[in-house]
PDB file of C-alpha atoms in Angstrom:
ATOM      1  CA  MET A   1      55.801 -35.487  -9.961  1.00 35.00           C
ATOM      2  CA  TRP A   2      56.039 -38.261  -7.140  1.00 33.00           C
ATOM      3  CA  LEU A   3      52.943 -39.547  -6.033  1.00 31.00           C
ATOM      4  CA  VAL A   4      50.844 -37.788  -3.160  1.00 33.00           C
ATOM      5  CA  LEU A   5      48.403 -39.821  -0.799  1.00 30.00           C
ATOM      6  CA  ALA A   6      45.664 -40.349  -2.925  1.00 32.00           C
ATOM      7  CA  ALA A   7      43.404 -38.667  -5.511  1.00 31.00           C
ATOM      8  CA  ILE A   8      42.218 -35.211  -5.243  1.00 29.00           C
ATOM      9  CA  CYS A   9      39.226 -33.342  -6.147  1.00 32.00           C
ATOM     10  CA  LEU A  10      38.423 -30.088  -7.066  1.00 29.00           C
ATOM     11  CA  ALA A  11      36.514 -27.178  -5.387  1.00 36.00           C
ATOM     12  CA  PRO A  12      34.369 -24.432  -6.721  1.00 34.00           C
ATOM     13  CA  PRO A  13      37.418 -22.195  -8.691  1.00 35.00           C
ATOM     14  CA  ASN A  14      37.685 -18.576  -7.841  1.00 38.00           C
ATOM     15  CA  PRO A  15      38.256 -17.409 -11.365  1.00 34.00           C
ATOM     16  CA  ALA A  16      39.645 -13.702  -9.394  1.00 36.00           C
ATOM     17  CA  HIS A  17      42.709 -16.013  -7.508  1.00 36.00           C
ATOM     18  CA  GLY A  18      43.883 -18.219 -10.456  1.00 35.00           C
ATOM     19  CA  GLN A  19      44.515 -22.354 -10.231  1.00 35.00           C
ATOM     20  CA  THR A  20      42.058 -23.589  -6.709  1.00 32.00           C
ATOM     21  CA  VAL A  21      42.457 -26.743  -5.352  1.00 34.00           C
ATOM     22  CA  SER A  22      40.367 -27.622  -2.280  1.00 31.00           C
ATOM     23  CA  LEU A  23      41.058 -31.307  -0.930  1.00 30.00           C
ATOM     24  CA  LEU A  24      44.323 -32.914  -2.400  1.00 32.00           C
ATOM     25  CA  ALA A  25      44.199 -36.449  -0.604  1.00 33.00           C
ATOM     26  CA  GLU A  26      42.284 -38.418   2.136  1.00 30.00           C
ATOM     27  CA  ALA A  27      43.547 -39.121   5.644  1.00 31.00           C
ATOM     28  CA  ALA A  28      42.395 -39.491   8.523  1.00 28.00           C
ATOM     29  CA  MET A  29      41.311 -36.493  11.725  1.00 28.00           C
ATOM     30  CA  HIS A  30      41.476 -37.241  14.756  1.00 28.00           C
ATOM     31  CA  GLY A  31      44.678 -36.303  17.605  1.00 30.00           C
ATOM     32  CA  ALA A  32      47.571 -34.447  17.169  1.00 31.00           C
ATOM     33  CA  THR A  33      50.705 -35.640  19.159  1.00 31.00           C
ATOM     34  CA  ALA A  34      54.990 -34.874  19.580  1.00 35.00           C
ATOM     35  CA  PRO A  35      56.923 -36.343  16.766  1.00 35.00           C
ATOM     36  CA  ALA A  36      58.813 -39.692  17.228  1.00 35.00           C
ATOM     37  CA  ALA A  37      62.808 -39.682  17.224  1.00 39.00           C
ATOM     38  CA  ASN A  38      61.878 -40.859  13.848  1.00 46.00           C
ATOM     39  CA  ILE A  39      58.943 -40.733  11.475  1.00 42.00           C
ATOM     40  CA  CYS A  40      59.678 -42.376   8.714  1.00 47.00           C
ATOM     41  CA  ALA A  41      60.850 -45.428  10.977  1.00 49.00           C
ATOM     42  CA  GLU A  42      58.329 -45.250  13.140  1.00 49.00           C
ATOM     43  CA  THR A  43      55.727 -48.158  14.189  1.00 42.00           C
ATOM     44  CA  ALA A  44      53.575 -46.970  17.095  1.00 43.00           C
ATOM     45  CA  PRO A  45      49.930 -45.414  16.636  1.00 43.00           C
ATOM     46  CA  ALA A  46      51.097 -41.286  14.993  1.00 51.00           C
ATOM     47  CA  SER A  47      49.031 -38.655  14.457  1.00 54.00           C
ATOM     48  CA  PRO A  48      46.978 -37.761  11.143  1.00 54.00           C
ATOM     49  CA  LEU A  49      50.154 -35.475   9.982  1.00 58.00           C
ATOM     50  CA  LYS A  50      53.112 -38.059  11.271  1.00 58.00           C
ATOM     51  CA  ASP A  51      50.810 -40.865   9.927  1.00 60.00           C
ATOM     52  CA  ALA A  52      50.683 -39.259   6.225  1.00 54.00           C
ATOM     53  CA  LEU A  53      54.414 -38.194   6.187  1.00 56.00           C
ATOM     54  CA  ARG A  54      55.236 -41.764   6.641  1.00 57.00           C
ATOM     55  CA  GLN A  55      53.001 -42.715   3.829  1.00 54.00           C
ATOM     56  CA  VAL A  56      55.293 -40.316   1.611  1.00 53.00           C
ATOM     57  CA  CYS A  57      58.621 -41.923   2.919  1.00 54.00           C
ATOM     58  CA  LEU A  58      57.285 -45.156   1.598  1.00 51.00           C
ATOM     59  CA  ARG A  59      55.614 -43.612  -1.922  1.00 50.00           C
ATOM     60  CA  LYS A  60      58.992 -41.811  -2.692  1.00 51.00           C
ATOM     61  CA  ARG A  61      61.630 -43.254  -3.933  1.00 47.00           C
ATOM     62  CA  PRO A  62      65.220 -42.929  -2.025  1.00 48.00           C
ATOM     63  CA  VAL A  63      67.412 -39.978  -2.560  1.00 48.00           C
ATOM     64  CA  THR A  64      70.075 -41.379  -5.804  1.00 43.00           C
ATOM     65  CA  ALA A  65      73.384 -40.681  -6.177  1.00 37.00           C
ATOM     66  CA  ASP A  66      72.350 -38.100  -8.453  1.00 40.00           C
ATOM     67  CA  SER A  67      71.796 -35.772  -5.544  1.00 47.00           C
ATOM     68  CA  PRO A  68      73.192 -32.827  -5.016  1.00 50.00           C
ATOM     69  CA  THR A  69      76.863 -33.781  -2.131  1.00 58.00           C
ATOM     70  CA  ARG A  70      75.976 -29.750  -0.862  1.00 78.00           C
ATOM     71  CA  LYS A  71      72.915 -30.556   1.881  1.00 89.00           C
ATOM     72  CA  THR A  72      69.605 -28.225   1.277  1.00 95.00           C
ATOM     73  CA  ILE A  73      69.446 -25.826   3.743  1.00 97.00           C
ATOM     74  CA  VAL A  74      65.772 -25.495   4.917  1.00 97.00           C
ATOM     75  CA  ILE A  75      64.777 -22.928   7.092  1.00 98.00           C
ATOM     76  CA  GLY A  76      60.875 -23.080   8.608  1.00 97.00           C
ATOM     77  CA  PHE A  77      59.172 -20.119  10.089  1.00 97.00           C
ATOM     78  CA  VAL A  78      56.264 -21.096  13.256  1.00 93.00           C
ATOM     79  CA  GLY A  79      53.194 -18.831  13.353  1.00 84.00           C
ATOM     80  CA  GLY A  80      52.011 -16.432  16.390  1.00 76.00           C
ATOM     81  CA  PHE A  81      54.079 -16.283  19.434  1.00 72.00           C
ATOM     82  CA  VAL A  82      54.578 -20.568  18.772  1.00 72.00           C
ATOM     83  CA  LYS A  83      58.203 -20.925  19.876  1.00 78.00           C
ATOM     84  CA  HIS A  84      60.790 -23.009  17.756  1.00 81.00           C
ATOM     85  CA  ASP A  85      60.856 -26.183  19.231  1.00 77.00           C
ATOM     86  CA  ASN A  86      56.852 -26.569  20.016  1.00 77.00           C
ATOM     87  CA  ALA A  87      56.366 -30.123  18.428  1.00 77.00           C
ATOM     88  CA  LYS A  88      52.919 -29.591  18.299  1.00 78.00           C
ATOM     89  CA  HIS A  89      52.704 -28.015  15.495  1.00 83.00           C
ATOM     90  CA  PRO A  90      53.568 -29.470  12.171  1.00 89.00           C
ATOM     91  CA  GLU A  91      56.422 -26.567  11.119  1.00 93.00           C
ATOM     92  CA  VAL A  92      57.889 -28.020  13.982  1.00 93.00           C
ATOM     93  CA  GLN A  93      57.188 -32.155  13.163  1.00 92.00           C
ATOM     94  CA  PHE A  94      57.575 -31.643   9.462  1.00 95.00           C
ATOM     95  CA  ALA A  95      61.241 -30.568   9.810  1.00 96.00           C
ATOM     96  CA  ALA A  96      61.697 -33.577  11.793  1.00 94.00           C
ATOM     97  CA  TYR A  97      60.449 -35.821   9.097  1.00 94.00           C
ATOM     98  CA  LEU A  98      63.049 -33.820   6.718  1.00 95.00           C
ATOM     99  CA  ARG A  99      65.599 -34.898   8.992  1.00 94.00           C
ATOM    100  CA  ASP A 100      64.548 -38.600   9.110  1.00 93.00           C
ATOM    101  CA  ARG A 101      63.330 -38.799   5.380  1.00 90.00           C
ATOM    102  CA  TYR A 102      67.067 -37.316   3.970  1.00 92.00           C
ATOM    103  CA  PRO A 103      69.377 -37.735   6.841  1.00 90.00           C
ATOM    104  CA  SER A 104      72.766 -36.658   4.272  1.00 90.00           C
ATOM    105  CA  ALA A 105      70.447 -34.467   1.937  1.00 92.00           C
ATOM    106  CA  ILE A 106      69.096 -31.621   4.179  1.00 95.00           C
ATOM    107  CA  HIS A 107      69.130 -29.824   7.177  1.00 96.00           C
ATOM    108  CA  ALA A 108      66.316 -28.416   8.965  1.00 97.00           C
ATOM    109  CA  GLU A 109      65.147 -26.312  11.379  1.00 96.00           C
ATOM    110  CA  VAL A 110      63.046 -24.562  12.494  1.00 97.00           C
ATOM    111  CA  PHE A 111      62.328 -20.457  14.180  1.00 97.00           C
ATOM    112  CA  SER A 112      60.084 -18.528  15.619  1.00 93.00           C
ATOM    113  CA  ASN A 113      58.747 -15.725  13.091  1.00 92.00           C
ATOM    114  CA  HIS A 114      60.358 -13.246  14.758  1.00 93.00           C
ATOM    115  CA  GLU A 115      64.174 -15.020  14.430  1.00 92.00           C
ATOM    116  CA  GLY A 116      65.050 -14.238  11.257  1.00 90.00           C
ATOM    117  CA  GLN A 117      68.299 -12.789  12.205  1.00 95.00           C
ATOM    118  CA  LYS A 118      68.973 -15.987  14.170  1.00 96.00           C
ATOM    119  CA  ALA A 119      68.303 -18.246  11.282  1.00 96.00           C
ATOM    120  CA  LEU A 120      70.095 -15.658   9.000  1.00 96.00           C
ATOM    121  CA  HIS A 121      73.389 -16.252  10.798  1.00 95.00           C
ATOM    122  CA  GLN A 122      72.636 -19.952  11.055  1.00 96.00           C
ATOM    123  CA  VAL A 123      72.279 -20.027   6.926  1.00 96.00           C
ATOM    124  CA  TYR A 124      75.234 -17.898   6.740  1.00 95.00           C
ATOM    125  CA  ARG A 125      77.586 -20.819   9.002  1.00 95.00           C
ATOM    126  CA  LEU A 126      75.879 -23.607   7.328  1.00 95.00           C
ATOM    127  CA  LEU A 127      77.438 -21.697   3.929  1.00 95.00           C
ATOM    128  CA  ASP A 128      80.957 -20.824   4.989  1.00 91.00           C
ATOM    129  CA  ALA A 129      82.539 -24.117   3.600  1.00 86.00           C
ATOM    130  CA  ASP A 130      85.989 -22.710   4.133  1.00 85.00           C
ATOM    131  CA  ALA A 131      84.540 -21.247   8.089  1.00 85.00           C
ATOM    132  CA  ASP A 132      86.645 -17.936   7.258  1.00 86.00           C
ATOM    133  CA  GLY A 133      83.617 -15.736   8.989  1.00 83.00           C
ATOM    134  CA  ASP A 134      83.100 -14.709   4.903  1.00 88.00           C
ATOM    135  CA  LEU A 135      80.735 -15.926   1.957  1.00 91.00           C
ATOM    136  CA  SER A 136      82.779 -16.097  -0.847  1.00 90.00           C
ATOM    137  CA  THR A 137      80.653 -15.433  -4.296  1.00 92.00           C
ATOM    138  CA  ALA A 138      81.158 -19.242  -5.232  1.00 91.00           C
ATOM    139  CA  GLU A 139      79.983 -20.184  -1.656  1.00 93.00           C
ATOM    140  CA  LYS A 140      76.603 -17.640  -1.889  1.00 93.00           C
ATOM    141  CA  GLU A 141      75.488 -19.318  -5.811  1.00 90.00           C
ATOM    142  CA  GLN A 142      76.485 -22.622  -4.664  1.00 90.00           C
ATOM    143  CA  ALA A 143      73.807 -22.570  -1.809  1.00 94.00           C
ATOM    144  CA  ARG A 144      70.537 -24.382  -1.851  1.00 95.00           C
ATOM    145  CA  ILE A 145      67.678 -22.860   0.443  1.00 97.00           C
ATOM    146  CA  ILE A 146      64.234 -23.705   0.670  1.00 98.00           C
ATOM    147  CA  ILE A 147      62.062 -21.540   3.045  1.00 98.00           C
ATOM    148  CA  TYR A 148      58.435 -22.394   4.354  1.00 98.00           C
ATOM    149  CA  GLY A 149      56.245 -21.279   7.025  1.00 95.00           C
ATOM    150  CA  HIS A 150      52.313 -20.763   8.297  1.00 93.00           C
ATOM    151  CA  SER A 151      50.821 -17.315   9.480  1.00 91.00           C
ATOM    152  CA  TRP A 152      52.781 -15.005  10.734  1.00 92.00           C
ATOM    153  CA  GLY A 153      55.971 -17.774   9.499  1.00 94.00           C
ATOM    154  CA  ALA A 154      54.650 -17.243   6.199  1.00 95.00           C
ATOM    155  CA  SER A 155      54.787 -13.936   5.779  1.00 95.00           C
ATOM    156  CA  GLU A 156      58.270 -13.870   7.167  1.00 96.00           C
ATOM    157  CA  THR A 157      59.109 -16.667   4.680  1.00 97.00           C
ATOM    158  CA  ALA A 158      58.559 -13.776   1.737  1.00 96.00           C
ATOM    159  CA  ALA A 159      61.085 -11.263   4.074  1.00 96.00           C
ATOM    160  CA  PHE A 160      64.006 -14.102   4.735  1.00 97.00           C
ATOM    161  CA  ALA A 161      63.902 -14.521   1.586  1.00 97.00           C
ATOM    162  CA  ARG A 162      63.613 -11.429   0.099  1.00 96.00           C
ATOM    163  CA  GLU A 163      66.701 -10.401   3.035  1.00 96.00           C
ATOM    164  CA  LEU A 164      68.888 -13.522   1.379  1.00 97.00           C
ATOM    165  CA  GLY A 165      68.377 -11.815  -1.907  1.00 96.00           C
ATOM    166  CA  GLN A 166      70.023  -8.831  -1.047  1.00 95.00           C
ATOM    167  CA  LYS A 167      72.868 -10.712   0.268  1.00 95.00           C
ATOM    168  CA  GLY A 168      72.938 -12.498  -3.145  1.00 95.00           C
ATOM    169  CA  ILE A 169      71.944 -15.973  -1.711  1.00 96.00           C
ATOM    170  CA  PRO A 170      69.653 -17.916  -3.921  1.00 97.00           C
ATOM    171  CA  VAL A 171      66.865 -19.237  -3.153  1.00 97.00           C
ATOM    172  CA  LEU A 172      65.371 -22.667  -4.447  1.00 96.00           C
ATOM    173  CA  LEU A 173      61.786 -22.404  -2.978  1.00 97.00           C
ATOM    174  CA  THR A 174      59.165 -21.260  -0.601  1.00 97.00           C
ATOM    175  CA  ILE A 175      56.286 -22.340   0.874  1.00 97.00           C
ATOM    176  CA  GLN A 176      53.751 -20.395   2.182  1.00 96.00           C
ATOM    177  CA  VAL A 177      51.129 -21.463   4.144  1.00 94.00           C
ATOM    178  CA  ASP A 178      48.078 -19.296   4.884  1.00 90.00           C
ATOM    179  CA  ILE A 179      49.952 -16.124   4.995  1.00 93.00           C
ATOM    180  CA  ILE A 180      49.457 -13.326   7.663  1.00 87.00           C
ATOM    181  CA  GLY A 181      50.748 -10.132   6.975  1.00 76.00           C
ATOM    182  CA  LYS A 182      53.135  -8.888   9.279  1.00 79.00           C
ATOM    183  CA  PRO A 183      53.508  -5.461   9.746  1.00 81.00           C
ATOM    184  CA  GLY A 184      56.339  -3.680   7.206  1.00 79.00           C
ATOM    185  CA  GLN A 185      56.221  -7.008   5.548  1.00 80.00           C
ATOM    186  CA  ASN A 186      55.115  -7.119   2.091  1.00 82.00           C
ATOM    187  CA  SER A 187      54.838 -10.736   2.410  1.00 82.00           C
ATOM    188  CA  SER A 188      52.410 -11.518  -0.991  1.00 90.00           C
ATOM    189  CA  ALA A 189      55.370 -10.562  -3.049  1.00 94.00           C
ATOM    190  CA  ILE A 190      58.116 -12.895  -4.112  1.00 97.00           C
ATOM    191  CA  PRO A 191      61.457 -11.296  -4.576  1.00 97.00           C
ATOM    192  CA  PRO A 192      63.391 -12.635  -7.488  1.00 97.00           C
ATOM    193  CA  ASN A 193      66.162 -14.711  -5.861  1.00 97.00           C
ATOM    194  CA  VAL A 194      63.396 -17.115  -5.375  1.00 97.00           C
ATOM    195  CA  ALA A 195      63.399 -19.997  -8.499  1.00 96.00           C
ATOM    196  CA  ASN A 196      59.948 -21.303  -7.362  1.00 96.00           C
ATOM    197  CA  ALA A 197      57.051 -20.326  -5.088  1.00 96.00           C
ATOM    198  CA  VAL A 198      53.939 -21.663  -3.763  1.00 96.00           C
ATOM    199  CA  ASN A 199      50.866 -20.123  -1.474  1.00 95.00           C
ATOM    200  CA  PHE A 200      48.087 -22.260   0.308  1.00 95.00           C
ATOM    201  CA  TYR A 201      45.084 -20.702   1.651  1.00 92.00           C
ATOM    202  CA  GLN A 202      41.973 -20.950   3.195  1.00 87.00           C
ATOM    203  CA  PRO A 203      39.432 -17.983   3.036  1.00 76.00           C
ATOM    204  CA  ARG A 204      37.229 -18.392   5.871  1.00 75.00           C
ATOM    205  CA  GLY A 205      37.497 -16.883   9.579  1.00 61.00           C
ATOM    206  CA  PHE A 206      38.679 -13.660  11.876  1.00 66.00           C
ATOM    207  CA  LEU A 207      42.654 -14.839  10.561  1.00 68.00           C
ATOM    208  CA  HIS A 208      42.650 -16.247   6.726  1.00 70.00           C
ATOM    209  CA  GLY A 209      45.377 -15.930   4.313  1.00 70.00           C
ATOM    210  CA  HIS A 210      46.429 -13.726   1.815  1.00 72.00           C
ATOM    211  CA  PRO A 211      45.326 -15.618  -1.452  1.00 86.00           C
ATOM    212  CA  GLU A 212      47.598 -14.942  -3.664  1.00 91.00           C
ATOM    213  CA  ILE A 213      51.248 -13.645  -4.334  1.00 95.00           C
ATOM    214  CA  LEU A 214      53.182 -12.519  -7.031  1.00 94.00           C
ATOM    215  CA  ALA A 215      57.033 -12.227  -8.441  1.00 96.00           C
ATOM    216  CA  ASP A 216      58.476  -9.278  -8.690  1.00 95.00           C
ATOM    217  CA  ASP A 217      59.904 -10.806 -11.809  1.00 96.00           C
ATOM    218  CA  PRO A 218      58.084 -13.370 -13.192  1.00 96.00           C
ATOM    219  CA  ALA A 219      60.676 -14.091 -15.724  1.00 96.00           C
ATOM    220  CA  ARG A 220      62.874 -15.501 -12.695  1.00 96.00           C
ATOM    221  CA  THR A 221      60.381 -16.740 -10.370  1.00 96.00           C
ATOM    222  CA  ARG A 222      57.582 -18.618 -10.976  1.00 96.00           C
ATOM    223  CA  ILE A 223      54.433 -19.157  -8.954  1.00 95.00           C
ATOM    224  CA  ILE A 224      53.877 -23.062  -8.664  1.00 95.00           C
ATOM    225  CA  GLY A 225      50.118 -21.646  -7.412  1.00 93.00           C
ATOM    226  CA  ASN A 226      47.757 -20.030  -5.580  1.00 94.00           C
ATOM    227  CA  PHE A 227      46.033 -23.156  -3.893  1.00 93.00           C
ATOM    228  CA  ARG A 228      42.817 -22.432  -1.856  1.00 90.00           C
ATOM    229  CA  MET A 229      41.786 -24.937   0.875  1.00 86.00           C
ATOM    230  CA  THR A 230      37.589 -25.156   2.260  1.00 83.00           C
ATOM    231  CA  TYR A 231      36.623 -27.167   5.539  1.00 80.00           C
ATOM    232  CA  GLU A 232      33.235 -27.058   5.327  1.00 76.00           C
ATOM    233  CA  HIS A 233      32.300 -30.059   4.656  1.00 74.00           C
ATOM    234  CA  ARG A 234      35.823 -31.853   5.331  1.00 78.00           C
ATOM    235  CA  PRO A 235      37.155 -30.517   9.172  1.00 77.00           C
ATOM    236  CA  ILE A 236      40.518 -30.691  10.193  1.00 72.00           C
ATOM    237  CA  ASN A 237      42.237 -31.936  13.803  1.00 68.00           C
ATOM    238  CA  CYS A 238      43.243 -29.190  15.727  1.00 65.00           C
ATOM    239  CA  ASP A 239      43.287 -30.631  19.598  1.00 73.00           C
ATOM    240  CA  ASN A 240      47.364 -28.863  19.547  1.00 65.00           C
ATOM    241  CA  TYR A 241      45.334 -25.304  20.320  1.00 66.00           C
ATOM    242  CA  PRO A 242      43.573 -24.229  22.487  1.00 62.00           C
ATOM    243  CA  TRP A 243      39.874 -24.428  22.702  1.00 60.00           C
ATOM    244  CA  PHE A 244      39.467 -20.408  22.836  1.00 57.00           C
ATOM    245  CA  ALA A 245      42.046 -20.919  18.930  1.00 60.00           C
ATOM    246  CA  ARG A 246      39.714 -24.270  17.634  1.00 57.00           C
ATOM    247  CA  THR A 247      35.995 -22.376  18.975  1.00 62.00           C
ATOM    248  CA  PHE A 248      36.593 -18.464  17.023  1.00 64.00           C
ATOM    249  CA  ASN A 249      39.643 -19.127  14.039  1.00 71.00           C
ATOM    250  CA  LYS A 250      39.463 -23.177  13.024  1.00 70.00           C
ATOM    251  CA  PRO A 251      39.857 -22.860   9.911  1.00 74.00           C
ATOM    252  CA  HIS A 252      43.134 -20.939  10.247  1.00 76.00           C
ATOM    253  CA  HIS A 253      44.796 -23.722  11.898  1.00 76.00           C
ATOM    254  CA  GLU A 254      42.693 -26.411  10.232  1.00 83.00           C
ATOM    255  CA  ILE A 255      45.054 -25.505   6.805  1.00 87.00           C
ATOM    256  CA  GLU A 256      47.692 -26.338   9.744  1.00 84.00           C
ATOM    257  CA  ASN A 257      47.491 -29.422  10.798  1.00 82.00           C
ATOM    258  CA  ASP A 258      45.535 -30.668   7.334  1.00 89.00           C
ATOM    259  CA  PRO A 259      48.390 -33.458   6.106  1.00 87.00           C
ATOM    260  CA  ARG A 260      47.475 -32.722   3.004  1.00 86.00           C
ATOM    261  CA  VAL A 261      49.651 -29.565   2.581  1.00 91.00           C
ATOM    262  CA  TRP A 262      52.438 -30.712   4.143  1.00 90.00           C
ATOM    263  CA  ASP A 263      52.259 -34.141   1.482  1.00 92.00           C
ATOM    264  CA  GLN A 264      52.259 -31.549  -1.643  1.00 92.00           C
ATOM    265  CA  ALA A 265      55.328 -29.621   0.557  1.00 94.00           C
ATOM    266  CA  ALA A 266      56.951 -33.211   0.833  1.00 94.00           C
ATOM    267  CA  SER A 267      56.032 -33.667  -2.946  1.00 92.00           C
ATOM    268  CA  LEU A 268      57.957 -30.294  -4.060  1.00 94.00           C
ATOM    269  CA  ILE A 269      60.832 -30.905  -1.769  1.00 94.00           C
ATOM    270  CA  ASP A 270      61.224 -34.847  -2.635  1.00 91.00           C
ATOM    271  CA  SER A 271      61.518 -32.848  -6.623  1.00 89.00           C
ATOM    272  CA  GLU A 272      63.645 -30.770  -5.754  1.00 88.00           C
ATOM    273  CA  ILE A 273      66.412 -33.503  -3.529  1.00 86.00           C
ATOM    274  CA  SER A 274      65.855 -36.185  -6.143  1.00 80.00           C
ATOM    275  CA  SER A 275      66.052 -33.436  -9.257  1.00 64.00           C
ATOM    276  CA  PRO A 276      67.791 -30.192  -8.488  1.00 50.00           C
ATOM    277  CA  THR A 277      67.703 -28.768 -11.782  1.00 57.00           C
ATOM    278  CA  SER A 278      63.618 -28.660 -11.441  1.00 48.00           C
ATOM    279  CA  THR A 279      60.995 -27.911  -9.387  1.00 45.00           C
ATOM    280  CA  ALA A 280      58.354 -30.082  -9.622  1.00 43.00           C
ATOM    281  CA  GLN A 281      54.693 -28.642  -9.774  1.00 49.00           C
ATOM    282  CA  ALA A 282      51.902 -29.009  -7.017  1.00 52.00           C
ATOM    283  CA  SER A 283      49.242 -31.610  -7.488  1.00 49.00           C
ATOM    284  CA  SER A 284      46.779 -30.713 -10.964  1.00 40.00           C
ATOM    285  CA  PRO A 285      43.676 -32.460 -11.562  1.00 31.00           C
ATOM    286  CA  SER A 286      45.385 -34.245 -14.701  1.00 30.00           C
ATOM    287  CA  GLU A 287      47.723 -35.789 -12.091  1.00 34.00           C
TER     288      GLU A 287
END
């Protein structure tokens, strides 16, 4: 697996919830700004998240000729009532990073968590290679899809993957960050059309994510891990949120703004693009 930003530190394990990772790498935690046109090439002062992603650009090897010719479709879902194009939010910045990092290998797009049908129509359009208005079995089987989201967006991630599965469309990877379940959604159950899934959560505050995701069919879906993040002694700057959210619900937004979480997401996606037959695991102490 490609290098992460820095050394990895263990948090005290929670045996009830499996593998536990707390602080994955060190990063400066000051300020948050909208993404530049090209995160990888930007030289002006940047937010911690953009700086972390730019370091990933520098340290990861470029996509090789062996990379898939079909574009990988990456769908992100923002949390709460955030708009899909709100550039203050890491989900939107991350999609910009992916477009800069893989201009010919990835189509990355972000949606509000209530725009599942809009996202579905876009996926259909992108998969419909012959533009006949219908997806053939071959077009579905060749799909390369990754889904990520935070909070309600993480809940929508699982629901969207399930809807794709009902239509016979496979998913390479789901990345869920501090899942807050939406009514009527089983946000912790990963459907069998998903090959790999990972969950990052934090246990504090009024809103805190589900600590465990489970595969409907463990023979078909690999749970990379349920990673517990803690911020009691290492706070994250959340100036992209109003004071009320920062005061009363800070941990839920700290994990969203944590560059270390997005570095891990970038590493997993980088592995999918560079080695399309396998998915790297999130960093463990031995790595």
